[in-house]
């Protein structure tokens, strides 16, 4: 045989062997990846989420929760019990906590809405899945706290409302933020589709209308409520309408403008609180120090929104990824659910740390700050442990359970009957007759 033919034959056989080996490697690929996936740590998804988040925004989420806990210390320790405030340093410090809660709530929601705006066509299925998962988190916390409370205070009387509130925390509105946010998630796909459909022109008119009524008419006055949706998911819809227009159609706000927005809101709040203190000093009328008189510190008021929008627009410019910050921020919803529980908040601010008793201790302001930070840190640790526990148990099967339940509900006879009954018969007839909508 010709040596050249020999070399050619060997080369062709070698190339065929390489092709077969490459094909075998490709065939083995999925099996090895499946083995890696099966042997992967159950915490890998949690760790990946902690690494991928923006630490600037997550850090602001932590600050917002500190603000909310500080406000609850003031409200449950002073405001709800109608305890009169004076002009001592501790009382003035408590008065300064009054605008923090509503500002923190606005920040907390706007951070979530900032990323929800990025989805062009969100589905009801994904929103319902998120709402069900949050409901599961809230229910888990409420049941555990309820059992712990019965162990710690076994003889404490519990009303039917307390029991129902712990078993059905969302539907009973025991935790108003959780209820409002879950309801917002359910309507969020439809609101987004409607805002996309009306376009920038109609969206701008809607923003101007709502801001004129609720941002100015309600946002700067005391008695004109203009039917503002307090403690309602409609408040979140209002914020989403404002934020989505900015995110979709406007240029990014310059950093000096964002700082000016924050400074303006803070200045209005400071002037408002100082004027109440001065009025009390000169008139002796304690009503000036009541929470009802501090109308500019409530939800949806203009200075509150200025500070919240400005801080969120500043935080999203930071693109660092710090795992510790992101892990702590992921636990802030758990901090809210824990410390806002009806049973636990009464135990905290009426028995463990009653503010009038704290005032008699040495350095009461420092003690109260330490208590607030301690609640946040303790709640964050507990929720991180809850996330890890869920990763080993519920998270493994939640998607499959939800998909099975959702498919069953969509395929049942009732759903099919409703789908057939709600077909737009009149609209189709008008279309066939050549009618049009303005």
Coordinates of C-alpha atoms in Angstrom, one line a residue:
X1 CA 0.0 0.0 0.0
X2 CA 1.1 3.5 -0.8
X3 CA 2.6 5.3 2.4
X4 CA 0.6 8.4 1.4
X5 CA -2.6 6.4 1.4
X6 CA -1.6 4.9 4.8
X7 CA -1.1 8.4 6.3
X8 CA -4.4 9.5 4.9
X9 CA -6.2 6.5 6.2
X10 CA -4.7 7.0 9.7
X11 CA -5.6 10.7 9.7
X12 CA -9.2 10.0 8.6
X13 CA -9.5 7.3 11.4
X14 CA -8.1 9.7 13.9
X15 CA -10.5 12.4 12.9
X16 CA -13.4 10.0 13.1
X17 CA -12.3 8.9 16.6
X18 CA -12.1 12.6 17.7
X19 CA -15.6 13.2 16.3
X20 CA -16.9 10.2 18.2
X21 CA -15.2 11.2 21.4
X22 CA -16.5 14.8 21.1
X23 CA -20.0 13.4 20.4
X24 CA -19.7 11.1 23.4
X25 CA -18.6 14.0 25.6
X26 CA -21.7 16.0 24.4
X27 CA -23.9 13.1 25.2
X28 CA -22.3 12.8 28.6
X29 CA -22.7 16.5 29.3
X30 CA -26.3 16.5 30.4
X31 CA -25.8 13.5 32.6
X32 CA -22.9 15.1 34.4
X33 CA -24.7 18.4 34.8
X34 CA -27.7 16.6 36.2
X35 CA -25.5 14.8 38.6
X36 CA -24.0 18.2 39.6
X37 CA -27.5 19.7 40.0
X38 CA -28.6 16.8 42.1
X39 CA -25.6 17.0 44.4
X40 CA -25.6 20.8 44.6
X41 CA -26.1 22.3 48.0
X42 CA -29.8 23.2 48.8
X43 CA -28.5 26.7 49.8
X44 CA -27.0 27.4 46.4
X45 CA -30.1 29.3 45.2
X46 CA -30.1 31.4 48.4
X47 CA -26.4 32.2 48.0
X48 CA -26.8 33.1 44.4
X49 CA -29.6 35.5 45.2
X50 CA -27.4 37.1 47.9
X51 CA -24.5 37.6 45.5
X52 CA -26.6 39.0 42.6
X53 CA -28.4 41.8 44.4
X54 CA -27.4 45.4 44.2
X55 CA -26.0 46.3 47.6
X56 CA -26.8 50.0 47.3
X57 CA -30.5 49.3 47.1
X58 CA -30.3 46.5 49.6
X59 CA -28.5 48.8 52.1
X60 CA -31.3 51.3 51.7
X61 CA -33.8 48.5 52.4
X62 CA -32.1 47.8 55.7
X63 CA -32.2 51.6 56.6
X64 CA -35.9 51.6 55.7
X65 CA -36.7 48.8 58.1
X66 CA -34.7 50.5 60.9
X67 CA -36.9 53.5 60.2
X68 CA -40.1 51.4 60.4
X69 CA -39.1 49.8 63.7
X70 CA -38.1 53.2 65.2
X71 CA -41.5 54.6 64.2
X72 CA -43.3 51.6 65.7
X73 CA -41.4 52.2 69.0
X74 CA -42.8 55.7 69.0
X75 CA -46.3 54.7 67.9
X76 CA -47.0 51.7 70.1
X77 CA -45.2 53.2 73.1
X78 CA -46.6 56.8 72.8
X79 CA -49.0 57.4 70.1
X80 CA -51.4 54.5 70.4
X81 CA -51.5 54.9 74.2
X82 CA -52.1 58.7 74.0
X83 CA -49.1 59.4 76.2
X84 CA -48.5 63.2 76.2
X85 CA -45.1 64.4 75.1
X86 CA -43.2 67.2 76.7
X87 CA -40.1 69.1 75.6
X88 CA -37.4 66.9 77.2
X89 CA -34.6 65.6 75.1
X90 CA -36.1 62.1 75.1
X91 CA -39.6 63.4 74.1
X92 CA -38.1 65.5 71.3
X93 CA -36.2 62.4 70.1
X94 CA -39.5 60.4 70.1
X95 CA -41.2 63.2 68.2
X96 CA -38.4 63.0 65.6
X97 CA -39.2 59.3 65.0
X98 CA -42.7 60.2 63.8
X99 CA -42.0 60.7 60.1
X100 CA -39.7 57.7 59.8
X101 CA -42.3 55.0 59.6
X102 CA -44.3 56.2 56.6
X103 CA -41.1 57.2 54.8
X104 CA -39.6 53.8 55.4
X105 CA -42.8 52.1 54.1
X106 CA -42.6 54.2 50.9
X107 CA -38.9 53.4 50.4
X108 CA -39.5 49.7 51.1
X109 CA -42.2 49.5 48.4
X110 CA -40.5 51.7 45.9
X111 CA -37.4 49.5 45.9
X112 CA -39.6 46.5 44.9
X113 CA -41.6 48.5 42.4
X114 CA -38.3 49.8 40.8
X115 CA -37.5 46.2 39.7
X116 CA -41.1 45.3 38.9
X117 CA -41.2 48.2 36.4
X118 CA -38.5 46.4 34.4
X119 CA -40.8 43.5 33.4
X120 CA -42.5 44.4 30.1
X121 CA -45.2 41.8 30.3
X122 CA -45.6 40.3 33.8
X123 CA -47.9 37.3 34.0
X124 CA -50.7 36.7 36.6
X125 CA -49.3 33.3 37.2
X126 CA -45.9 34.6 38.4
X127 CA -47.5 37.3 40.5
X128 CA -49.8 34.7 42.1
X129 CA -46.9 32.4 42.8
X130 CA -45.0 35.2 44.6
X131 CA -48.1 36.2 46.6
X132 CA -48.6 32.6 47.7
X133 CA -45.0 32.3 48.8
X134 CA -45.3 35.5 50.8
X135 CA -48.5 34.2 52.4
X136 CA -46.7 31.1 53.4
X137 CA -43.9 33.1 55.0
X138 CA -46.3 35.3 56.9
X139 CA -48.4 32.3 58.1
X140 CA -45.3 30.4 59.2
X141 CA -44.1 33.3 61.3
X142 CA -47.6 33.9 62.8
X143 CA -48.1 30.3 63.8
X144 CA -44.6 30.1 65.4
X145 CA -45.0 33.4 67.3
X146 CA -48.5 32.4 68.4
X147 CA -47.2 29.1 69.9
X148 CA -44.2 30.9 71.5
X149 CA -46.5 33.5 73.0
X150 CA -48.8 30.8 74.5
X151 CA -45.7 29.1 76.0
X152 CA -44.3 32.4 77.4
X153 CA -47.6 33.8 78.6
X154 CA -49.8 30.7 79.0
X155 CA -52.6 32.4 81.0
X156 CA -52.9 35.4 78.7
X157 CA -56.5 35.9 77.5
X158 CA -56.9 35.7 73.7
X159 CA -60.0 36.9 71.8
X160 CA -61.4 35.3 68.7
X161 CA -60.0 38.2 66.7
X162 CA -56.5 37.4 68.0
X163 CA -56.8 33.8 67.0
X164 CA -58.3 34.5 63.5
X165 CA -55.6 37.2 63.0
X166 CA -52.8 34.8 63.6
X167 CA -54.3 32.0 61.5
X168 CA -55.3 34.3 58.6
X169 CA -52.9 37.2 58.9
X170 CA -53.3 38.5 55.3
X171 CA -57.1 38.2 54.9
X172 CA -57.7 39.7 58.3
X173 CA -55.4 42.6 57.6
X174 CA -53.4 42.0 60.8
X175 CA -50.3 43.0 58.9
X176 CA -51.5 45.8 56.7
X177 CA -48.3 46.0 54.6
X178 CA -48.3 42.3 53.8
X179 CA -52.0 42.4 52.9
X180 CA -51.6 45.5 50.7
X181 CA -48.5 44.2 49.0
X182 CA -50.0 40.8 48.2
X183 CA -53.1 42.4 46.8
X184 CA -50.9 44.7 44.7
X185 CA -49.0 41.7 43.4
X186 CA -52.3 40.2 42.2
X187 CA -53.4 43.3 40.3
X188 CA -49.8 44.3 39.2
X189 CA -49.9 42.4 35.8
X190 CA -53.2 44.1 34.8
X191 CA -52.0 47.6 36.0
X192 CA -48.8 47.2 34.0
X193 CA -50.6 46.1 30.9
X194 CA -53.1 49.0 31.2
X195 CA -50.3 51.5 31.7
X196 CA -48.4 50.1 28.7
X197 CA -51.5 50.2 26.5
X198 CA -52.4 53.8 27.2
X199 CA -49.0 55.0 26.2
X200 CA -46.8 57.9 27.5
X201 CA -49.3 60.6 26.7
X202 CA -52.2 59.3 28.8
X203 CA -49.8 57.9 31.4
X204 CA -48.4 61.5 31.9
X205 CA -51.9 62.9 32.2
X206 CA -52.8 60.2 34.8
X207 CA -49.6 61.1 36.8
X208 CA -50.4 64.8 36.8
X209 CA -54.0 64.2 37.8
X210 CA -53.2 61.9 40.7
X211 CA -50.3 64.0 41.9
X212 CA -52.4 67.2 41.8
X213 CA -55.1 65.5 43.9
X214 CA -53.1 63.3 46.2
X215 CA -49.6 64.8 46.0
X216 CA -50.7 68.4 46.5
X217 CA -54.3 68.5 47.6
X218 CA -53.9 65.8 50.1
X219 CA -50.1 65.8 50.4
X220 CA -49.8 69.3 51.9
X221 CA -53.0 69.8 53.8
X222 CA -54.4 68.5 57.1
X223 CA -58.2 68.2 56.6
X224 CA -58.5 67.5 52.8
X225 CA -58.2 63.8 52.5
X226 CA -59.4 63.5 48.9
X227 CA -60.3 59.9 49.6
X228 CA -56.6 59.0 49.8
X229 CA -56.2 55.2 50.1
X230 CA -54.6 54.9 53.5
X231 CA -53.5 51.4 54.5
X232 CA -54.6 50.1 51.2
X233 CA -53.1 48.4 48.2
X234 CA -54.4 51.4 46.1
X235 CA -51.7 53.4 47.8
X236 CA -49.1 51.1 46.2
X237 CA -50.9 51.3 42.9
X238 CA -50.6 55.1 43.1
X239 CA -46.8 54.9 43.8
X240 CA -46.4 52.4 41.0
X241 CA -48.1 54.7 38.5
X242 CA -45.7 57.6 39.5
X243 CA -42.6 55.4 39.5
X244 CA -43.4 53.5 36.3
X245 CA -43.7 56.7 34.3
X246 CA -40.3 57.9 35.6
X247 CA -38.7 54.5 34.8
X248 CA -40.3 54.1 31.4
X249 CA -40.3 57.5 29.8
X250 CA -38.1 60.0 31.7
X251 CA -34.3 60.4 31.8
X252 CA -32.5 59.4 35.0
X253 CA -32.6 62.2 37.5
X254 CA -29.3 63.9 38.1
X255 CA -27.6 63.2 41.4
X256 CA -27.8 66.9 42.6
X257 CA -31.5 66.9 41.8
X258 CA -32.1 63.7 43.8
X259 CA -30.2 65.1 46.7
X260 CA -32.2 68.3 46.4
X261 CA -35.4 66.3 46.5
X262 CA -34.3 64.5 49.7
X263 CA -33.2 67.8 51.3
X264 CA -36.4 69.5 50.4
X265 CA -38.5 66.8 52.0
X266 CA -36.4 66.7 55.1
X267 CA -36.5 70.4 55.5
X268 CA -40.3 70.5 55.2
X269 CA -40.6 67.7 57.9
X270 CA -38.1 69.5 60.2
X271 CA -40.0 72.8 59.9
X272 CA -43.3 71.0 60.5
X273 CA -42.1 69.3 63.7
X274 CA -40.3 72.4 65.0
X275 CA -43.3 74.5 64.5
X276 CA -45.4 72.0 66.6
X277 CA -42.8 72.2 69.4
X278 CA -42.7 76.0 69.3
X279 CA -46.5 76.2 69.3
X280 CA -46.7 73.9 72.3
X281 CA -44.0 75.9 74.2
X282 CA -45.8 79.2 73.7
X283 CA -49.4 78.0 74.1
X284 CA -49.1 75.1 76.5
X285 CA -51.6 73.2 74.3
X286 CA -50.5 69.6 74.2
X287 CA -52.5 68.8 71.1
X288 CA -49.7 70.3 69.0
X289 CA -47.5 67.4 70.2
X290 CA -50.0 64.7 69.3
X291 CA -49.5 62.5 66.2
X292 CA -52.8 63.7 64.7
X293 CA -51.3 67.2 64.4
X294 CA -48.2 65.9 62.7
X295 CA -50.2 65.5 59.5
X296 CA -47.2 65.9 57.1
X297 CA -45.6 62.8 58.6
X298 CA -48.3 60.4 57.4
X299 CA -48.4 58.1 54.4
X300 CA -48.5 59.6 51.0
X301 CA -47.7 63.2 52.2
X302 CA -45.5 65.2 49.8
X303 CA -42.4 65.5 52.0
X304 CA -42.5 61.7 52.7
X305 CA -42.6 60.9 49.0
X306 CA -39.9 63.4 48.2
X307 CA -37.5 61.8 50.6
X308 CA -38.5 58.3 49.5
X309 CA -38.2 58.9 45.8
X310 CA -35.0 60.8 46.2
X311 CA -33.3 58.1 48.3
X312 CA -34.3 55.3 46.0
X313 CA -33.1 57.1 42.9
X314 CA -29.8 57.6 44.6
X315 CA -29.5 54.1 45.9
X316 CA -29.9 52.5 42.5
X317 CA -26.8 54.2 41.2
X318 CA -24.6 52.0 43.4
X319 CA -23.8 48.7 41.7
X320 CA -21.6 47.0 44.2
X321 CA -22.3 43.4 45.4
X322 CA -21.7 42.8 49.1
X323 CA -22.9 39.4 50.2
X324 CA -23.3 40.4 53.9
X325 CA -25.4 43.4 53.1
X326 CA -27.6 41.5 50.6
X327 CA -28.1 38.6 53.0
X328 CA -29.2 41.0 55.8
X329 CA -31.5 42.9 53.4
X330 CA -33.2 39.7 52.2
X331 CA -34.4 39.2 55.8
X332 CA -36.0 42.6 56.3
X333 CA -39.5 41.4 55.4
X334 CA -39.2 38.8 58.1
X335 CA -38.1 41.5 60.5
X336 CA -41.3 43.4 59.7
X337 CA -43.6 40.3 60.1
X338 CA -42.0 39.4 63.4
X339 CA -41.9 42.7 65.2
X340 CA -45.3 43.8 63.8
X341 CA -47.1 40.8 65.1
X342 CA -50.0 41.8 67.3
X343 CA -48.9 39.6 70.2
X344 CA -45.2 40.5 70.0
X345 CA -45.5 44.2 69.6
X346 CA -47.6 44.5 72.7
X347 CA -45.1 42.5 74.6
X348 CA -42.2 44.7 73.3
X349 CA -43.6 48.2 73.9
X350 CA -45.9 47.8 76.9
X351 CA -44.0 45.2 79.0
X352 CA -40.4 44.8 78.0
X353 CA -39.6 48.3 76.9
X354 CA -42.3 50.7 77.9
X355 CA -40.9 54.1 76.8
X356 CA -41.8 56.0 80.0
X357 CA -39.9 53.4 82.0
X358 CA -37.0 53.6 79.5
X359 CA -36.9 57.3 80.0
X360 CA -35.9 56.8 83.7
X361 CA -32.9 54.7 82.7
X362 CA -29.5 56.1 82.1
X363 CA -28.9 57.4 78.6
X364 CA -32.5 56.6 77.4
X365 CA -31.9 57.7 73.8
X366 CA -28.9 55.4 73.5
X367 CA -30.9 52.6 75.1
X368 CA -33.8 53.0 72.7
X369 CA -31.5 53.1 69.7
X370 CA -29.9 49.9 70.9
X371 CA -33.3 48.3 71.3
X372 CA -34.3 49.3 67.8
X373 CA -31.1 48.0 66.2
X374 CA -31.3 44.8 68.4
X375 CA -34.8 44.1 67.1
X376 CA -33.6 44.4 63.5
X377 CA -30.5 42.3 64.0
X378 CA -32.3 39.6 65.9
X379 CA -35.1 39.5 63.3
X380 CA -32.6 39.4 60.5
X381 CA -30.8 36.4 62.0
X382 CA -34.1 34.5 62.6
X383 CA -35.2 35.2 59.0
X384 CA -31.9 34.1 57.5
X385 CA -32.3 30.8 59.4
X386 CA -35.9 30.6 58.1
X387 CA -34.6 31.1 54.5
X388 CA -32.1 28.3 55.0
X389 CA -34.7 26.0 56.5
X390 CA -37.1 26.8 53.6
X391 CA -34.3 26.0 51.1
X392 CA -33.9 22.5 52.6
X393 CA -37.6 21.8 52.7
X394 CA -40.3 24.0 51.1
X395 CA -38.3 25.6 48.3
X396 CA -37.5 22.1 46.9
X397 CA -41.1 21.4 46.1
X398 CA -43.0 24.7 46.2
X399 CA -42.8 25.4 42.4
X400 CA -44.1 21.9 41.6
X401 CA -46.9 22.2 44.2
X402 CA -47.9 25.6 42.9
X403 CA -47.8 24.5 39.2
X404 CA -49.9 21.5 39.9
X405 CA -52.5 23.5 41.9
X406 CA -52.6 26.2 39.3
X407 CA -53.0 23.8 36.4
X408 CA -55.7 21.9 38.3
X409 CA -57.6 25.2 39.0
X410 CA -57.3 26.4 35.4
X411 CA -58.5 23.0 34.1
X412 CA -61.4 22.4 36.4
X413 CA -65.0 22.7 35.1
X414 CA -65.7 25.9 37.0
X415 CA -62.8 27.7 35.5
X416 CA -63.8 26.4 32.0
X417 CA -67.3 27.6 32.5
X418 CA -66.2 31.0 33.7
X419 CA -63.8 31.4 30.8
X420 CA -66.6 30.5 28.3
X421 CA -69.1 32.8 30.1
X422 CA -66.8 35.8 30.1
X423 CA -66.0 35.9 26.4
X424 CA -66.4 39.4 25.0
X425 CA -69.6 38.8 23.0
X426 CA -70.6 42.5 22.7
X427 CA -67.2 43.7 21.8
X428 CA -66.9 41.1 19.0
X429 CA -70.3 42.1 17.6
X430 CA -69.3 45.7 17.5
X431 CA -66.2 44.8 15.7
X432 CA -68.1 42.8 13.1
X433 CA -70.4 45.7 12.6
X434 CA -67.6 48.1 11.9
X435 CA -67.9 49.9 15.2
X436 CA -64.9 51.6 16.8
X437 CA -63.8 52.8 20.2
X438 CA -62.6 56.3 20.8

